[in-house]
């Protein structure tokens, strides 16, 4: 089992920055991939960024490339999403997720490949 708790959401003006954190506990073998997803009510969930915790390699959806970075702490217990140059279209509930590599390596931005999810943190960007 893996437990995930997000924090760091809030309201910011366009062009601003936020850093989301995801505190992870439980089996490290179930956290080979950790990702950030977002969802606007009434819309499909979107994979934003993900990291393969074994080697630190990461992937991003095109719309956030160059603006968002994803990282983990040395102990691999906290996942971060640094969001810069935020736009109103980044407004969403952001979720942290984790999965073992057998599930997630084929596509780290596919939500259905993830087994464990946090409760989410809201990000609101005003114009």
Coordinates of C-alpha atoms in Angstrom, one line a residue:
X1 CA 0.0 0.0 0.0
X2 CA 1.0 3.6 -0.7
X3 CA -0.3 6.7 0.9
X4 CA 0.0 10.1 -0.9
X5 CA -0.7 13.5 0.5
X6 CA -0.6 16.6 -1.7
X7 CA 0.0 20.1 -0.5
X8 CA 1.0 23.5 -1.9
X9 CA -2.0 24.4 -4.0
X10 CA -3.5 27.9 -3.9
X11 CA -4.4 30.9 -5.9
X12 CA -2.0 32.9 -8.0
X13 CA -2.0 35.4 -10.8
X14 CA -1.0 34.5 -14.3
X15 CA 2.8 34.5 -14.6
X16 CA 3.2 33.4 -11.0
X17 CA 4.7 30.2 -9.6
X18 CA 3.6 27.5 -7.2
X19 CA 5.3 24.4 -5.9
X20 CA 3.2 21.3 -5.2
X21 CA 4.5 18.6 -2.8
X22 CA 3.4 15.0 -2.5
X23 CA 4.4 13.2 0.6
X24 CA 4.6 9.5 0.0
X25 CA 4.7 6.6 2.4
X26 CA 4.3 2.8 2.1
X27 CA 6.0 0.4 -0.2
X28 CA 8.8 1.9 -2.2
X29 CA 8.4 -0.9 -4.7
X30 CA 5.0 0.5 -5.6
X31 CA 6.4 3.9 -6.3
X32 CA 8.6 3.3 -9.4
X33 CA 6.6 5.9 -11.2
X34 CA 5.2 9.0 -9.6
X35 CA 3.2 11.4 -11.5
X36 CA 1.1 14.6 -11.3
X37 CA -2.3 14.7 -13.0
X38 CA -4.9 17.4 -13.1
X39 CA -8.5 17.5 -13.7
X40 CA -11.1 20.3 -14.3
X41 CA -14.6 19.4 -13.3
X42 CA -16.4 18.0 -16.2
X43 CA -13.3 17.3 -18.2
X44 CA -11.0 14.3 -18.5
X45 CA -8.0 13.9 -16.2
X46 CA -4.7 14.9 -17.8
X47 CA -1.3 13.6 -17.1
X48 CA 1.0 16.6 -16.5
X49 CA 4.4 15.3 -15.4
X50 CA 5.9 12.0 -14.2
X51 CA 9.2 10.7 -12.9
X52 CA 10.7 7.3 -12.9
X53 CA 12.0 7.2 -9.4
X54 CA 14.7 4.6 -10.0
X55 CA 16.7 6.9 -12.4
X56 CA 15.0 10.3 -12.2
X57 CA 14.0 10.4 -15.8
X58 CA 10.9 12.5 -16.4
X59 CA 8.3 13.3 -18.9
X60 CA 5.8 16.1 -19.4
X61 CA 2.7 16.9 -21.4
X62 CA 3.5 19.4 -24.2
X63 CA 1.5 22.2 -22.7
X64 CA 3.7 22.5 -19.6
X65 CA 7.2 21.8 -21.1
X66 CA 9.6 24.6 -20.3
X67 CA 7.3 25.8 -17.4
X68 CA 7.0 22.9 -15.0
X69 CA 9.6 20.7 -13.5
X70 CA 9.2 17.5 -11.5
X71 CA 11.6 16.2 -8.9
X72 CA 11.9 14.0 -5.9
X73 CA 13.9 14.3 -2.7
X74 CA 16.9 12.1 -2.0
X75 CA 14.9 9.8 0.3
X76 CA 12.3 9.4 -2.5
X77 CA 9.6 10.2 0.0
X78 CA 8.5 13.5 -1.5
X79 CA 7.6 14.4 -5.0
X80 CA 7.6 18.0 -6.2
X81 CA 6.0 19.9 -9.1
X82 CA 7.5 23.3 -9.6
X83 CA 5.1 25.3 -11.7
X84 CA 6.3 28.6 -13.3
X85 CA 4.8 31.0 -15.7
X86 CA 1.4 29.8 -14.7
X87 CA -1.5 30.4 -17.0
X88 CA -5.3 30.5 -16.4
X89 CA -5.6 27.2 -18.3
X90 CA -3.4 25.5 -15.6
X91 CA -6.3 25.9 -13.2
X92 CA -7.4 22.5 -12.0
X93 CA -7.3 20.0 -9.2
X94 CA -3.9 18.5 -9.1
X95 CA -3.4 14.9 -8.0
X96 CA -0.3 12.9 -7.1
X97 CA -0.2 9.3 -8.2
X98 CA 2.1 6.3 -7.8
X99 CA 2.6 2.9 -9.5
X100 CA 5.0 0.0 -9.8
X101 CA 7.0 -0.1 -13.0
X102 CA 5.2 -3.1 -14.4
X103 CA 2.1 -0.9 -14.6
X104 CA 3.5 2.5 -15.6
X105 CA 6.6 2.3 -17.7
X106 CA 4.7 1.9 -21.0
X107 CA 3.1 5.4 -20.6
X108 CA 3.9 7.4 -17.5
X109 CA 1.3 10.0 -18.2
X110 CA -1.6 7.6 -18.5
X111 CA -3.7 7.8 -15.4
X112 CA -5.1 4.3 -15.8
X113 CA -1.6 3.0 -15.3
X114 CA -1.4 4.3 -11.8
X115 CA -2.6 2.4 -8.7
X116 CA -2.4 4.9 -5.9
X117 CA -3.8 8.4 -5.7
X118 CA -3.8 11.3 -3.4
X119 CA -6.8 13.5 -2.5
X120 CA -5.7 16.4 -4.6
X121 CA -4.8 20.1 -4.2
X122 CA -6.5 22.9 -6.0
X123 CA -4.6 25.3 -8.2
X124 CA -6.3 28.4 -9.4
X125 CA -4.6 30.9 -11.8
X126 CA -6.3 34.2 -12.4
X127 CA -5.8 36.4 -15.4

